[in-house]
Coordinates of C-alpha atoms in Angstrom, one line a residue:
M162 CA -53.2 -156.2 98.7
T163 CA -50.7 -155.9 95.8
Q164 CA -52.4 -155.2 92.5
L165 CA -51.7 -158.2 90.3
S166 CA -52.1 -158.5 86.6
A167 CA -55.0 -160.7 85.4
A168 CA -54.3 -161.7 81.8
P169 CA -56.5 -164.4 80.4
V170 CA -55.5 -167.9 81.3
Q171 CA -54.3 -170.0 78.3
T172 CA -54.9 -173.7 78.7
N173 CA -56.2 -176.4 76.4
I174 CA -57.7 -178.5 79.3
P175 CA -61.2 -177.5 80.4
A176 CA -61.6 -176.4 84.1
T177 CA -64.0 -179.3 84.6
D178 CA -61.3 -181.8 83.6
L179 CA -58.8 -180.2 86.1
V180 CA -61.3 -180.6 88.9
T181 CA -62.0 -184.2 87.8
V182 CA -58.3 -185.0 87.9
S183 CA -58.0 -183.4 91.3
R184 CA -60.9 -185.5 92.6
A185 CA -59.4 -188.6 91.1
V186 CA -56.1 -188.0 93.0
A187 CA -58.1 -188.0 96.2
D188 CA -60.0 -191.2 95.2
L189 CA -56.8 -193.0 94.3
R190 CA -55.2 -192.2 97.7
R191 CA -58.2 -193.7 99.4
G192 CA -57.9 -196.9 97.5
E193 CA -60.9 -196.1 95.2
I194 CA -61.3 -197.1 91.5
V195 CA -61.2 -194.6 88.7
L196 CA -61.7 -195.0 84.9
V197 CA -59.1 -193.8 82.4
Q198 CA -59.4 -193.6 78.6
G199 CA -56.6 -193.0 76.2
Q200 CA -56.4 -192.8 72.4
V201 CA -53.5 -192.9 70.0
N202 CA -53.5 -193.5 66.2
G203 CA -57.2 -194.3 66.3
A204 CA -56.8 -197.0 68.9
V205 CA -58.9 -196.4 72.1
H206 CA -57.8 -198.1 75.4
C207 CA -59.9 -197.9 78.6
V208 CA -59.0 -199.3 82.0
A209 CA -60.4 -199.4 85.5
V210 CA -57.6 -198.3 87.8
I211 CA -56.7 -198.7 91.5
A212 CA -53.4 -197.7 93.1
A213 CA -51.2 -200.6 94.3
E214 CA -50.0 -198.9 97.4
P215 CA -53.3 -198.7 99.3
L216 CA -54.7 -201.8 97.6
S217 CA -57.0 -204.0 99.7
D218 CA -58.5 -207.4 98.9
H219 CA -61.9 -205.7 98.7
G220 CA -60.6 -203.2 96.2
L221 CA -59.0 -205.9 94.1
S222 CA -62.3 -208.0 94.2
R223 CA -64.3 -204.9 93.2
L224 CA -61.9 -204.3 90.3
G225 CA -62.5 -207.8 89.1
D226 CA -66.3 -207.4 89.4
I227 CA -66.2 -204.2 87.3
A228 CA -64.1 -205.6 84.5
G229 CA -65.9 -209.0 84.3
P230 CA -64.8 -212.6 84.6
D231 CA -62.8 -212.7 81.4
A232 CA -60.6 -209.6 82.1
N233 CA -57.2 -210.2 83.7
P234 CA -56.0 -207.6 86.2
A235 CA -52.5 -206.2 85.5
I236 CA -50.1 -204.5 87.8
I237 CA -48.3 -201.7 85.9
L238 CA -44.8 -201.2 87.1
P239 CA -41.9 -198.9 86.3
R240 CA -39.3 -200.5 84.2
V241 CA -36.6 -200.2 86.9
R242 CA -38.9 -202.1 89.4
A243 CA -39.6 -204.8 86.9
K244 CA -35.8 -205.3 86.3
S245 CA -35.2 -205.4 90.0
L246 CA -37.6 -208.3 90.2
G247 CA -35.6 -210.2 87.6
Q248 CA -37.8 -209.5 84.6
A249 CA -36.0 -208.9 81.3
C250 CA -37.2 -205.5 80.1
K251 CA -36.8 -203.8 76.8
D252 CA -36.6 -200.0 76.3
D253 CA -40.2 -199.4 77.2
L254 CA -40.7 -197.2 80.3
F255 CA -43.3 -199.3 81.9
I256 CA -44.2 -203.0 81.8
A257 CA -47.5 -204.7 82.7
F258 CA -47.6 -207.9 84.7
V259 CA -50.8 -209.8 83.9
S260 CA -52.4 -212.6 85.9
A261 CA -55.8 -214.0 86.7
E262 CA -57.5 -214.1 90.1
K263 CA -57.5 -217.8 90.0
S264 CA -53.7 -217.7 90.2
G265 CA -53.9 -216.8 93.8
V266 CA -53.0 -213.1 93.4
T267 CA -53.8 -211.1 96.6
A268 CA -53.8 -207.4 97.3
Q269 CA -50.8 -207.9 99.6
S270 CA -48.7 -209.7 97.0
L271 CA -49.4 -207.0 94.5
A272 CA -48.5 -204.2 96.9
E273 CA -45.3 -206.1 97.8
I274 CA -44.4 -206.3 94.1
A275 CA -44.8 -202.5 93.8
N276 CA -42.6 -201.6 96.8
P277 CA -38.9 -201.4 96.1
L278 CA -38.1 -201.1 99.9
L279 CA -39.0 -204.8 100.2
D280 CA -36.1 -207.1 99.6
L281 CA -37.7 -209.2 97.0
E282 CA -35.2 -211.0 94.7
A283 CA -38.0 -212.6 92.7
M284 CA -41.8 -212.7 92.5
P285 CA -43.4 -213.4 95.8
S286 CA -44.6 -217.0 96.1
G287 CA -48.0 -217.7 94.7
V288 CA -47.7 -215.1 92.0
P289 CA -47.2 -216.5 88.5
A290 CA -44.5 -215.3 86.2
G291 CA -47.1 -213.5 84.0
I292 CA -46.8 -211.8 80.7
W293 CA -44.6 -208.7 80.3
R294 CA -45.5 -206.2 77.6
P295 CA -45.4 -202.4 76.9
I296 CA -48.3 -200.5 78.4
N297 CA -50.9 -198.6 76.4
M298 CA -51.7 -194.8 76.7
A299 CA -54.5 -195.3 79.3
E300 CA -52.2 -197.4 81.5
N301 CA -49.4 -194.8 81.2
A302 CA -51.7 -192.0 82.2
A303 CA -52.8 -194.1 85.2
I304 CA -49.2 -194.3 86.4
R305 CA -49.0 -190.5 86.0
L306 CA -52.2 -190.2 88.1
A307 CA -50.5 -192.2 90.9
K308 CA -47.5 -189.8 90.7
L309 CA -49.9 -186.9 91.1
A310 CA -51.3 -188.6 94.2
R311 CA -47.7 -188.9 95.6
L312 CA -48.2 -192.6 95.8
L313 CA -45.7 -195.3 94.6
P314 CA -46.1 -195.2 90.8
A315 CA -47.7 -198.6 90.4
V316 CA -51.3 -199.3 89.7
V317 CA -53.5 -202.3 89.2
T318 CA -55.7 -202.1 86.1
A319 CA -58.4 -204.1 84.3
P320 CA -59.5 -203.4 80.7
V321 CA -63.0 -202.2 80.0
T322 CA -64.6 -201.3 76.7
P323 CA -65.4 -197.7 75.6
E324 CA -69.0 -198.7 75.7
Q325 CA -68.8 -199.7 79.3
L326 CA -67.4 -196.4 80.5
E327 CA -70.6 -194.4 80.8
T328 CA -72.5 -197.4 82.3
L329 CA -69.7 -197.9 84.9
A330 CA -69.5 -194.2 85.7
R331 CA -73.2 -194.0 86.4
G332 CA -73.8 -197.4 88.0
Q333 CA -70.7 -197.5 90.1
N334 CA -70.3 -193.7 90.7
L335 CA -66.8 -193.8 89.2
L336 CA -64.8 -190.8 87.7
V337 CA -63.9 -191.0 84.0
L338 CA -60.6 -189.3 83.0
Q339 CA -59.0 -188.7 79.6
S340 CA -55.3 -189.4 79.4
E341 CA -54.4 -186.0 78.0
S342 CA -56.1 -184.3 81.0
I343 CA -54.0 -186.4 83.4
N344 CA -50.7 -185.8 81.5
G345 CA -51.3 -182.1 81.2
Y346 CA -52.8 -181.5 84.6
E347 CA -49.8 -179.9 86.4
N348 CA -49.1 -177.3 83.8
A349 CA -52.8 -176.6 83.1
S350 CA -53.5 -176.2 86.8
A351 CA -50.6 -173.9 87.2
A352 CA -52.0 -171.6 84.6
T353 CA -55.0 -171.0 86.9
L354 CA -53.0 -169.9 89.9
R355 CA -54.5 -166.8 91.6
P356 CA -53.5 -164.9 94.7
V357 CA -55.7 -165.7 97.6
S358 CA -54.1 -164.1 100.6
E359 CA -51.2 -161.7 101.5
A360 CA -49.6 -160.6 104.7
R361 CA -46.6 -158.8 106.0
V362 CA -44.2 -161.3 107.6
P363 CA -41.0 -159.9 109.0
L364 CA -38.2 -162.4 108.7
E365 CA -35.0 -162.9 110.7
N366 CA -32.8 -161.5 108.0
A367 CA -35.3 -159.5 106.0
E368 CA -37.8 -157.5 108.2
N369 CA -39.5 -155.9 105.2
A370 CA -41.1 -159.0 103.7
K371 CA -44.5 -160.2 102.8
V372 CA -45.9 -163.6 101.8
I373 CA -48.4 -164.0 99.0
A374 CA -50.3 -167.3 98.6
F375 CA -51.4 -168.5 95.2
R376 CA -54.0 -171.3 94.7
P377 CA -55.2 -173.0 91.5
D378 CA -58.8 -173.0 90.5
D379 CA -59.1 -176.8 91.0
G380 CA -58.1 -176.4 94.7
G381 CA -54.8 -178.1 94.3
Q382 CA -51.4 -177.3 95.9
E383 CA -50.8 -173.7 97.0
H384 CA -47.5 -172.0 96.2
L385 CA -46.0 -169.0 98.0
A386 CA -44.2 -165.8 96.9
I387 CA -42.0 -164.3 99.5
V388 CA -41.4 -160.7 98.4
I389 CA -38.5 -158.9 100.1
D390 CA -38.4 -155.1 100.1
E391 CA -39.8 -153.4 96.9
P392 CA -38.1 -154.8 93.8
A393 CA -38.4 -152.7 90.7
K394 CA -40.4 -154.1 87.8
D395 CA -38.4 -152.3 85.1
Q396 CA -35.2 -154.3 85.7
P397 CA -34.3 -157.9 86.3
V398 CA -35.4 -159.0 89.8
L399 CA -33.2 -161.2 92.0
I400 CA -35.2 -164.4 92.7
R401 CA -34.8 -167.9 94.1
L402 CA -37.0 -170.9 93.1
H403 CA -37.1 -173.0 96.2
S404 CA -38.8 -176.4 96.3
E405 CA -40.2 -177.1 99.8
C406 CA -38.2 -179.3 102.0
F407 CA -39.7 -180.2 105.3
T408 CA -36.6 -182.0 106.5
G409 CA -34.1 -179.3 105.5
D410 CA -36.1 -176.1 105.8
L411 CA -38.0 -176.9 109.1
I412 CA -36.1 -179.5 111.2
G413 CA -32.5 -178.8 110.0
S414 CA -31.7 -182.0 108.2
L415 CA -28.0 -182.3 107.3
R416 CA -28.7 -184.7 104.4
C417 CA -29.3 -181.8 101.9
D418 CA -28.4 -178.2 101.5
C419 CA -32.0 -176.9 101.3
G420 CA -32.1 -175.1 104.6
P421 CA -28.9 -173.1 104.1
Q422 CA -30.1 -172.3 100.5
L423 CA -33.4 -171.0 101.7
R424 CA -32.0 -168.9 104.5
G425 CA -29.1 -167.8 102.4
A426 CA -31.4 -166.6 99.6
I427 CA -33.4 -164.5 102.1
A428 CA -30.2 -162.9 103.4
E429 CA -28.7 -162.4 99.9
I430 CA -31.8 -160.7 98.6
A431 CA -32.1 -158.5 101.7
K432 CA -28.4 -157.6 101.5
S433 CA -28.7 -156.6 97.8
G434 CA -30.7 -153.5 98.7
K435 CA -32.9 -153.9 95.7
G436 CA -35.3 -156.5 96.9
G437 CA -36.3 -159.7 95.3
I438 CA -38.5 -162.7 95.5
I439 CA -38.4 -166.3 96.7
L440 CA -40.9 -168.6 95.1
Y441 CA -41.6 -171.4 97.5
L442 CA -42.9 -174.2 95.4
R443 CA -44.8 -177.2 96.9
Q444 CA -42.7 -179.8 95.1
E445 CA -41.1 -181.7 98.0
G446 CA -38.4 -184.2 97.1
R447 CA -38.0 -183.0 93.5
G448 CA -41.7 -183.4 93.1
I449 CA -42.3 -186.9 94.5
G450 CA -43.7 -185.8 97.9
L451 CA -42.5 -186.1 101.5
V452 CA -43.5 -189.7 102.0
N453 CA -41.6 -190.9 98.9
K454 CA -38.7 -188.7 99.7
L455 CA -38.3 -190.5 103.0
R456 CA -38.5 -193.8 101.1
A457 CA -35.7 -192.4 98.8
Y458 CA -33.7 -191.7 101.9
A459 CA -34.1 -195.3 103.0
L460 CA -32.8 -196.4 99.6
Q461 CA -29.9 -194.0 99.8
D462 CA -28.9 -195.7 103.1
R463 CA -28.7 -198.9 101.1
G464 CA -26.2 -197.3 98.7
F465 CA -28.3 -195.6 96.0
D466 CA -27.4 -192.0 95.2
T467 CA -30.1 -189.3 95.3
L468 CA -31.1 -189.6 91.6
D469 CA -31.1 -193.4 91.5
A470 CA -33.2 -193.6 94.6
N471 CA -36.0 -191.6 93.0
E472 CA -35.8 -193.8 89.9
E473 CA -35.8 -197.0 91.9
L474 CA -39.1 -195.8 93.4
G475 CA -40.4 -195.5 89.9
F476 CA -40.2 -191.7 89.5
D477 CA -38.0 -189.7 87.2
A478 CA -34.9 -188.3 88.8
D479 CA -36.6 -184.9 88.9
E480 CA -40.4 -184.6 88.6
R481 CA -40.6 -180.8 89.1
V482 CA -42.4 -178.4 86.8
Y483 CA -41.7 -174.7 86.6
R484 CA -44.9 -173.2 85.2
P485 CA -46.2 -172.3 88.7
A486 CA -43.1 -170.2 89.2
A487 CA -43.5 -168.5 85.8
E488 CA -47.2 -167.8 86.4
M489 CA -46.6 -166.2 89.8
L490 CA -43.9 -164.0 88.4
R491 CA -46.2 -162.9 85.6
Q492 CA -48.9 -162.0 87.9
L493 CA -46.5 -160.1 90.2
G494 CA -45.4 -158.2 87.1
F495 CA -41.9 -159.5 86.5
G496 CA -40.7 -160.9 83.2
K497 CA -36.9 -160.7 83.6
V498 CA -35.0 -162.2 86.5
R499 CA -31.6 -162.8 88.0
L500 CA -31.8 -166.4 89.3
L501 CA -30.1 -167.6 92.4
T502 CA -29.3 -171.2 91.5
N503 CA -26.7 -173.8 90.6
N504 CA -29.2 -175.9 88.6
P505 CA -29.3 -175.2 84.9
E506 CA -32.6 -176.9 84.5
K507 CA -34.2 -174.1 86.5
L508 CA -33.0 -171.6 83.9
S509 CA -34.4 -173.6 81.0
G510 CA -37.6 -174.4 82.9
L511 CA -38.4 -170.7 83.5
E512 CA -37.4 -169.7 80.0
S513 CA -39.6 -172.3 78.5
W514 CA -42.6 -170.5 80.1
G515 CA -41.6 -167.0 78.8
V516 CA -39.4 -165.7 81.7
T517 CA -36.2 -164.1 80.6
V518 CA -33.2 -165.1 82.8
S519 CA -30.7 -162.4 82.4
E520 CA -28.2 -163.8 84.8
R521 CA -27.5 -166.9 86.9
V522 CA -26.3 -166.0 90.3
P523 CA -24.3 -168.8 92.0
H524 CA -25.8 -170.1 95.2
K525 CA -23.3 -172.4 96.8
F526 CA -22.8 -173.5 100.4
P527 CA -20.2 -175.8 102.0
S528 CA -20.9 -179.4 102.7
N529 CA -21.4 -180.5 106.3
G530 CA -20.0 -184.1 106.3
H531 CA -23.5 -185.7 105.8
N532 CA -24.3 -184.2 102.4
A533 CA -21.0 -184.3 100.6
F534 CA -22.0 -187.4 98.4
Y535 CA -25.4 -185.7 97.8
L536 CA -23.7 -182.5 96.5
Q537 CA -21.2 -184.4 94.4
T538 CA -24.1 -186.4 92.8
K539 CA -25.8 -183.1 91.9
K540 CA -22.6 -181.9 90.3
D541 CA -21.6 -185.1 88.5
R542 CA -25.0 -186.4 87.4
A543 CA -27.4 -183.5 87.5
G544 CA -25.1 -180.9 86.0
H545 CA -25.3 -178.5 88.9
L546 CA -22.7 -175.7 88.6
F547 CA -20.7 -175.8 91.8

């Protein structure tokens, strides 16, 4: 196996916290409850959290039992979703809709509120207008946790006191998470990436290739380095950062240019005669996951462009992080790169983690009749350099 450097990992988030966040992601996807605590300017906020997408009446009832009879559950929604429901929103990113169980709120009605694919012009019947307010740090971190779980970024919360946390954690077997651990999880987890397997994999246009798999200490997403030929470490290496795309890479979707970009990068690196690396990052759909990417496609069929569709779902237009790529390059022994890309954010993303980008190498492919609007949007709104 290739000898990789093993400099000490630099992260401010303890390894135990990374594992706790990883476990909480799995709990949230199963419709379980977790506890989140956040603090800012001396104010401490604690909430019991359950994801809106897999919400059941049993889960909603249990949330009410945990919080007590005087606590009102709140569904935390992205601002764009609240606006689509006819709610006047200010500049706050997220808004909380508060109501009491006696108002007839059901798990189904809350899940419907969270889903932008449902054609709701106003609040579903039986759900009161509620109180709209900015969310606190714990609630904001809960939304981030839903994003990490690749669920719709909407959660149902109930306030608890700091004194209740330990009692609930022990008595109800619930995980307790700090907001800073959730918000810093992706970058901190990337700092722990380590090679776990390597194999020679001859490719159609690059027979001298090998694939190295990297896995973080918390057991999260694995990323791949496809190393073609034997690139020199004393000069900038030709690389491509490629976010996985099941539809484009594997089944030949014409809605994007991902498949041609991946295969074109392999061919370009092999043709250079100097070797290079493709970093295959597990960040489907600009980091929102395959299920949500398909939801974004459905919204695009209703007239949204690729960026607005992500935001309508409650995500940022681009949720990707680039520390995994920088960490893999560091361990492979490369600090300077020539980057195959049209996306200036990839340059700044790599450079922010200490990688020197000596040259941007254009990586353009013609449209196919199905992705012309997609490519134009990337140029006009995302600043891609076509």
